[in-house]
PDB file of C-alpha atoms in Angstrom:
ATOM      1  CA  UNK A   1     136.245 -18.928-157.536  1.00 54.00           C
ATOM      2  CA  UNK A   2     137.453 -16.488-160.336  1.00 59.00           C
ATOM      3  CA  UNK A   3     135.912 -13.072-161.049  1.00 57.00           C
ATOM      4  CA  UNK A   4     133.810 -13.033-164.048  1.00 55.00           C
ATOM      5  CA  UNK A   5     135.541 -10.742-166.180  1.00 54.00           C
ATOM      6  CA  UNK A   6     134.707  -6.980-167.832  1.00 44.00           C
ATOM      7  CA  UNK A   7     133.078  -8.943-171.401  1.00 47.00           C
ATOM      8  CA  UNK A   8     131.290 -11.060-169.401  1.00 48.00           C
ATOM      9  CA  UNK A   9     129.802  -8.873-166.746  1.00 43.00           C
ATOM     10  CA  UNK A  10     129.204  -6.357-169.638  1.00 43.00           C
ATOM     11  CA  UNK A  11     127.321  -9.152-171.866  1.00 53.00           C
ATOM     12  CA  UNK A  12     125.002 -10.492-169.292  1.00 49.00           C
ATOM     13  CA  UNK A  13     123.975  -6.899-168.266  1.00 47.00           C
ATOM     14  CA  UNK A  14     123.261  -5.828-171.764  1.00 47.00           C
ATOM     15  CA  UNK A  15     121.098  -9.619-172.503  1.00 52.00           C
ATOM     16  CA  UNK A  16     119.337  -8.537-169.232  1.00 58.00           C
ATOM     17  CA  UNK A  17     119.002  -4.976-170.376  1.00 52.00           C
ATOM     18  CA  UNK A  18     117.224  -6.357-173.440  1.00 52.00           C
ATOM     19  CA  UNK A  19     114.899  -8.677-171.895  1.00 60.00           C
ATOM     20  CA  UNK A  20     113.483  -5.779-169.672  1.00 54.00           C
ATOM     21  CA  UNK A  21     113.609  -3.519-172.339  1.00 63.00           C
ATOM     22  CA  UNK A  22     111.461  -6.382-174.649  1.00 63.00           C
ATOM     23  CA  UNK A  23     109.153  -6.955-171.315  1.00 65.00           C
ATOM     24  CA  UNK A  24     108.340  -3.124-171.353  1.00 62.00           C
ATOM     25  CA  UNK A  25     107.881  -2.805-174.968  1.00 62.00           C
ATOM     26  CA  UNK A  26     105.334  -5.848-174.971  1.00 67.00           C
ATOM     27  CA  UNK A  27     103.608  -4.277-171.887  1.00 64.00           C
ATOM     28  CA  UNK A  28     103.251  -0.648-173.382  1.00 65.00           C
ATOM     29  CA  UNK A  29     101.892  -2.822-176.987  1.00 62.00           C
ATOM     30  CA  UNK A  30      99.034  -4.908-174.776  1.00 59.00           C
ATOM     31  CA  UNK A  31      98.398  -1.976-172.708  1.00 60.00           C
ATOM     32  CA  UNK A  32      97.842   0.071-176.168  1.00 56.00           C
ATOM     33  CA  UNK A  33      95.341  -2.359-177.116  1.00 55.00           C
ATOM     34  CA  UNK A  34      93.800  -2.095-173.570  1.00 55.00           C
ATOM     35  CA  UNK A  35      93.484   1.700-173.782  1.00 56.00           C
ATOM     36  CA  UNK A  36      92.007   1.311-177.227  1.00 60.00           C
ATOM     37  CA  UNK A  37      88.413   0.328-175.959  1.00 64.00           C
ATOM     38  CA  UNK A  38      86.872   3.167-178.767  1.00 72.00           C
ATOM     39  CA  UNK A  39      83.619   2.134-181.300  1.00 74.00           C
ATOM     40  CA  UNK A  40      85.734  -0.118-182.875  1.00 77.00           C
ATOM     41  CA  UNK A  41      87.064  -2.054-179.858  1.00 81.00           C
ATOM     42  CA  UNK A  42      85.604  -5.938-180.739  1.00 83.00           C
ATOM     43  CA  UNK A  43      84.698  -6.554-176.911  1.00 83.00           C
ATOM     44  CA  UNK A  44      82.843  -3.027-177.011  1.00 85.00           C
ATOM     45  CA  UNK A  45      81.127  -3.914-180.223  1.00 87.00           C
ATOM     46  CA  UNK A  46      79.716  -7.309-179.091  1.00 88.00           C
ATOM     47  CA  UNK A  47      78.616  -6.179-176.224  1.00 89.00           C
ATOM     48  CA  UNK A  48      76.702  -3.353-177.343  1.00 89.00           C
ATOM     49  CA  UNK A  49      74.943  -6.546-179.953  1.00 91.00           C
ATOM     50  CA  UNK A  50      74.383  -8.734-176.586  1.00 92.00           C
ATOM     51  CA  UNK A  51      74.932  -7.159-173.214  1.00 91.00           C
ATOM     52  CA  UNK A  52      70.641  -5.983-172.797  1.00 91.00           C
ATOM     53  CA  UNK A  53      69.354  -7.531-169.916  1.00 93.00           C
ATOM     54  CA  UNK A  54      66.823 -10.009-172.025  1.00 95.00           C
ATOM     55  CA  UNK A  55      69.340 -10.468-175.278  1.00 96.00           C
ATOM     56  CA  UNK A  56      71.092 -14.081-174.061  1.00 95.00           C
ATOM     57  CA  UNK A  57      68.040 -15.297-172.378  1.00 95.00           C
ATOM     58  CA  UNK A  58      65.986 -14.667-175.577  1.00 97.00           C
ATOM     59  CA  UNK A  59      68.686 -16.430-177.199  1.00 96.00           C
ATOM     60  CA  UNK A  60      68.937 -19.463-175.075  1.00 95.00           C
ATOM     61  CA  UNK A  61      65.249 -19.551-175.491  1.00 95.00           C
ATOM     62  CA  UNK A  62      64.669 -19.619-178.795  1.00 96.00           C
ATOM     63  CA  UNK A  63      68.459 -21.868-179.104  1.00 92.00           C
ATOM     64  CA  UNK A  64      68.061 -23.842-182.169  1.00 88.00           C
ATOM     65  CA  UNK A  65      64.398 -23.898-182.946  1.00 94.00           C
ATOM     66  CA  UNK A  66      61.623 -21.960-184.372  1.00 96.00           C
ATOM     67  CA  UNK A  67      59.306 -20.776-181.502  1.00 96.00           C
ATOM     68  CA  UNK A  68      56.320 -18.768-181.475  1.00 95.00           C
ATOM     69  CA  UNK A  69      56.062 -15.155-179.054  1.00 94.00           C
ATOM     70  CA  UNK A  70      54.008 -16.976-176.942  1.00 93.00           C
ATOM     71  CA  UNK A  71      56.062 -19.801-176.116  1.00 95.00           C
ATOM     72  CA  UNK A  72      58.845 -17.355-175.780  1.00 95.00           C
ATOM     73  CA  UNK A  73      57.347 -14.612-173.623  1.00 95.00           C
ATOM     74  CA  UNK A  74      56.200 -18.257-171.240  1.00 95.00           C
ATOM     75  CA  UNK A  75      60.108 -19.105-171.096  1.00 95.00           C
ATOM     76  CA  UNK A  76      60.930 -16.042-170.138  1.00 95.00           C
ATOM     77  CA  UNK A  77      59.170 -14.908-166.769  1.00 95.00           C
ATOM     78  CA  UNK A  78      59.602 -11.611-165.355  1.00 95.00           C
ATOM     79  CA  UNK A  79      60.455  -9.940-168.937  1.00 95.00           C
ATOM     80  CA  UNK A  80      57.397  -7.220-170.267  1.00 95.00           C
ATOM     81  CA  UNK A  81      55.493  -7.594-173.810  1.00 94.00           C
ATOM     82  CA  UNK A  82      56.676  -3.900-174.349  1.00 96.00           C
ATOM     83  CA  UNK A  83      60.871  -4.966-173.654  1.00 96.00           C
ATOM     84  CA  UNK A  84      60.332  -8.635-175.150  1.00 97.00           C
ATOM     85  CA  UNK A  85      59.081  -6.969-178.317  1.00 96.00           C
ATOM     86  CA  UNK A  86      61.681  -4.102-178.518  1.00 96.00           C
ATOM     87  CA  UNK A  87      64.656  -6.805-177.741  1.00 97.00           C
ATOM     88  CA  UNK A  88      62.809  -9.284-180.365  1.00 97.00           C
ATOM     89  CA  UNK A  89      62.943  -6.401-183.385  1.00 97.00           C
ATOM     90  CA  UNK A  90      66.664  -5.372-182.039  1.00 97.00           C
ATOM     91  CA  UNK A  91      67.718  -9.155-182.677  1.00 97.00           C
ATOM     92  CA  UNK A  92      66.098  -8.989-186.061  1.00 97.00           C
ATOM     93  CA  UNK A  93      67.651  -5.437-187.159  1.00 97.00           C
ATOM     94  CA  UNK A  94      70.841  -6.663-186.026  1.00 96.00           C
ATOM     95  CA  UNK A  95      70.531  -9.936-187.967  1.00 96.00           C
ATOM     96  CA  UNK A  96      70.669 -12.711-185.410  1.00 97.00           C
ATOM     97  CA  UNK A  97      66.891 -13.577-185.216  1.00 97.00           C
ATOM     98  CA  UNK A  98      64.755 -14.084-188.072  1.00 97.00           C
ATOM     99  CA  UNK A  99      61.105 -13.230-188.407  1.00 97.00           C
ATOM    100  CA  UNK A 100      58.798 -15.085-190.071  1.00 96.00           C
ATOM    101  CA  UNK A 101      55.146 -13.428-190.171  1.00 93.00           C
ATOM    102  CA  UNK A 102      51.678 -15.817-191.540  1.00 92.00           C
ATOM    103  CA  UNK A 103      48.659 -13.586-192.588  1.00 90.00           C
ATOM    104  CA  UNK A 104      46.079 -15.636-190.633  1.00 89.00           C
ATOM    105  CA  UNK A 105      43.891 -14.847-188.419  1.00 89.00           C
ATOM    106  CA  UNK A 106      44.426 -14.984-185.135  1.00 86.00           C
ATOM    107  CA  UNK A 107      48.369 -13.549-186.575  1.00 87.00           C
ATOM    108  CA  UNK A 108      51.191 -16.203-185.964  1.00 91.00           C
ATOM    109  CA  UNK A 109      54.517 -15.151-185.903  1.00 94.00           C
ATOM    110  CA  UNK A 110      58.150 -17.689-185.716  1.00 96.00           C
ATOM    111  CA  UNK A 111      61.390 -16.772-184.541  1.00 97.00           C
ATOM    112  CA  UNK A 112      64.184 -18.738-185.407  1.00 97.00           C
ATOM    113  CA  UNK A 113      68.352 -17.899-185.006  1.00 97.00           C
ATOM    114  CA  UNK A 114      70.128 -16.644-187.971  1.00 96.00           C
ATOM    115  CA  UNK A 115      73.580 -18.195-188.702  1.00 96.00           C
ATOM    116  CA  UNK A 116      75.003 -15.507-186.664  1.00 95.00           C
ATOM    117  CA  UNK A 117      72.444 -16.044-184.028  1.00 96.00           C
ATOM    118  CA  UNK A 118      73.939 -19.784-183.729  1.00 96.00           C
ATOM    119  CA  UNK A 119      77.381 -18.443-183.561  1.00 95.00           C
ATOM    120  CA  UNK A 120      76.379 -17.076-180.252  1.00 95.00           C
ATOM    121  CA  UNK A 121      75.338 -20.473-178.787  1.00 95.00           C
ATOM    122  CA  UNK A 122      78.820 -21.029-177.758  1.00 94.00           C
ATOM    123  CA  UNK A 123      78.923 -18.155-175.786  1.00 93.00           C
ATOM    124  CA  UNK A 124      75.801 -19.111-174.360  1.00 93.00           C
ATOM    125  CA  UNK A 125      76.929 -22.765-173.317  1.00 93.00           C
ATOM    126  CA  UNK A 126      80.292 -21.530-171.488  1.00 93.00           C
ATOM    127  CA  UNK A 127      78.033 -19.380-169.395  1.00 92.00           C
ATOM    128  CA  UNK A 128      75.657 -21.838-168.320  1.00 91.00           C
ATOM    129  CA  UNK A 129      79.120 -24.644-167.794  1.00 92.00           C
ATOM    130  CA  UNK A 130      80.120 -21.019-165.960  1.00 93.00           C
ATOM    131  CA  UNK A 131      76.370 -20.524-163.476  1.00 92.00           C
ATOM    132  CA  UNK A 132      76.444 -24.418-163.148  1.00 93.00           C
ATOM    133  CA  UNK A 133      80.089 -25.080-161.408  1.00 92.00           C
ATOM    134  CA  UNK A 134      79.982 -21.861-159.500  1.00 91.00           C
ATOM    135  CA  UNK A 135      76.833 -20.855-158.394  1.00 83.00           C
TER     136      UNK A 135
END
């Protein structure tokens, strides 16, 4: 068995110097974006649009329909009138629930999803795939 020579030994030590050095410099890069978590960190910003308590359920509830407060504060048991109607006008303000008001008498008010309001369904489904195969 022959020695490997001075070029070789040298080459193979500088393409493994390389592909640590490229390792670290993509770790430092994702751990950049990890450290990053500020106002404008998309995982921060969702969250602050649907991590309340009540936000998903009220979303599941109302999915793809119009329903009336009623119906909703029914599918939703445990949940206040005072905290279903604060989330309800946070949903609206933020654009993923829509609000439609009659002037009759007694007052009927529908809420129905927005088009970003459906764009949260999916999030919705993977977590009930999520609470149905593991709990």
């Amino acid at each position: 068995m022959a020695l490997p020579t001075f070029v070789q030994v040298l080459t193979c030590w500088c393409y493994t110097y390389l592909q640590v050095r490229n390792i670290d410099y993509q770790m430092e890069k994702s751990q950049e974006i990890i450290k990053q978590s500020d106002e404008n960190c998309p995982v921060r910003r969702s969250l602050a649009l649907l991590g309340g308590k009540w936000t998903l359920l009220i979303l599941f509830q109302i999915n793809g329909r119009v329903i009336r407060y009623g119906e909703l504060k029914r599918g939703i048991p445990g949940i206040s009138e005072k905290v279903l109607i604060q989330e309800l006008n946070f949903l609206v303000k933020n654009k993923l629930v829509s609000k439609k008001s009659y002037s009759e008498i007694p007052p009927r008010v529908e809420y129905q999803l927005t088009d970003l309001g459906l764009k949260t369904m999916p999030i919705i489904d993977r977590l009930t795939s999520f609470g149905l195969e593991n709990l």
